[in-house]
Every structure is written in structure tokens, then in C-alpha cells.
């Protein structure tokens, strides 16, 4: 049997395609960590997702 993935990290969750991808991942019962810029927009994200601030520089 293969390894099942339950946890994913998503970059770009507040961009053009990100919200739709996030919605589908959550609907499929993945545990999602959203990668966001330091001081990035997080108020648009659901409260139940994990947020990790990263320095893209």
C-alpha cells in the first residue's frame, strides 16, 4: 500500500487560484498549512487552517 498524504502546505492561498485550491483541500479533509509572507494577509483565511509566516527573500 502507498503512503497517504494527510498534511499539505499551500503557498499562494490568497492569490487568484489559491482560495479555490484551499477550498478543495479542506473539502477533501486535508490538514492544511497556509504559507504566507511575514505580515501577509491572513484575515481572508478560514480560522481552522494553520498559518506559517515565511520570508520569501
Coordinates of C-alpha atoms in Angstrom, one line a residue:
X1 CA 0.0 0.0 0.0
X2 CA 1.1 3.5 -0.7
X3 CA 1.6 6.3 1.8
X4 CA -1.4 8.5 2.2
X5 CA -0.9 12.2 2.5
X6 CA -2.9 14.0 5.1
X7 CA -1.0 17.2 5.7
X8 CA -0.2 19.7 2.9
X9 CA 1.3 23.2 2.7
X10 CA -0.2 25.7 0.3
X11 CA 1.6 28.8 -1.0
X12 CA -0.5 31.5 -2.6
X13 CA -3.7 30.8 -0.7
X14 CA -4.8 34.4 -1.0
X15 CA -3.9 34.8 -4.7
X16 CA -6.0 34.2 -7.8
X17 CA -6.2 30.3 -7.7
X18 CA -5.3 29.7 -4.1
X19 CA -8.8 30.1 -2.5
X20 CA -10.3 27.5 -4.8
X21 CA -7.4 25.1 -4.1
X22 CA -7.7 25.7 -0.4
X23 CA -11.4 25.0 -0.5
X24 CA -10.9 21.7 -2.3
X25 CA -8.1 20.6 0.0
X26 CA -10.3 21.3 3.1
X27 CA -13.3 19.6 1.5
X28 CA -11.1 16.5 0.9
X29 CA -10.2 16.5 4.7
X30 CA -6.5 17.5 4.3
X31 CA -4.9 19.3 7.2
X32 CA -3.7 22.5 5.5
X33 CA -0.9 24.8 6.5
X34 CA -1.0 28.1 4.5
X35 CA 2.3 29.7 3.8
X36 CA 2.1 33.5 3.9
X37 CA 4.6 36.3 3.8
X38 CA 5.6 37.8 7.1
X39 CA 2.8 40.4 7.9
X40 CA 0.8 38.9 5.0
X41 CA -2.9 38.8 4.6
X42 CA -4.4 36.2 6.9
X43 CA -7.9 37.7 7.6
X44 CA -9.2 36.1 4.5
X45 CA -8.2 32.6 5.6
X46 CA -10.5 30.2 7.5
X47 CA -9.8 30.2 11.2
X48 CA -9.2 26.4 11.2
X49 CA -6.2 26.4 8.9
X50 CA -2.7 26.6 10.2
X51 CA -0.7 29.7 9.1
X52 CA 3.1 29.7 8.8
X53 CA 4.7 33.1 8.1
X54 CA 7.8 32.7 5.8
X55 CA 10.4 35.0 4.4
X56 CA 10.4 34.5 0.6
X57 CA 13.5 36.7 0.2

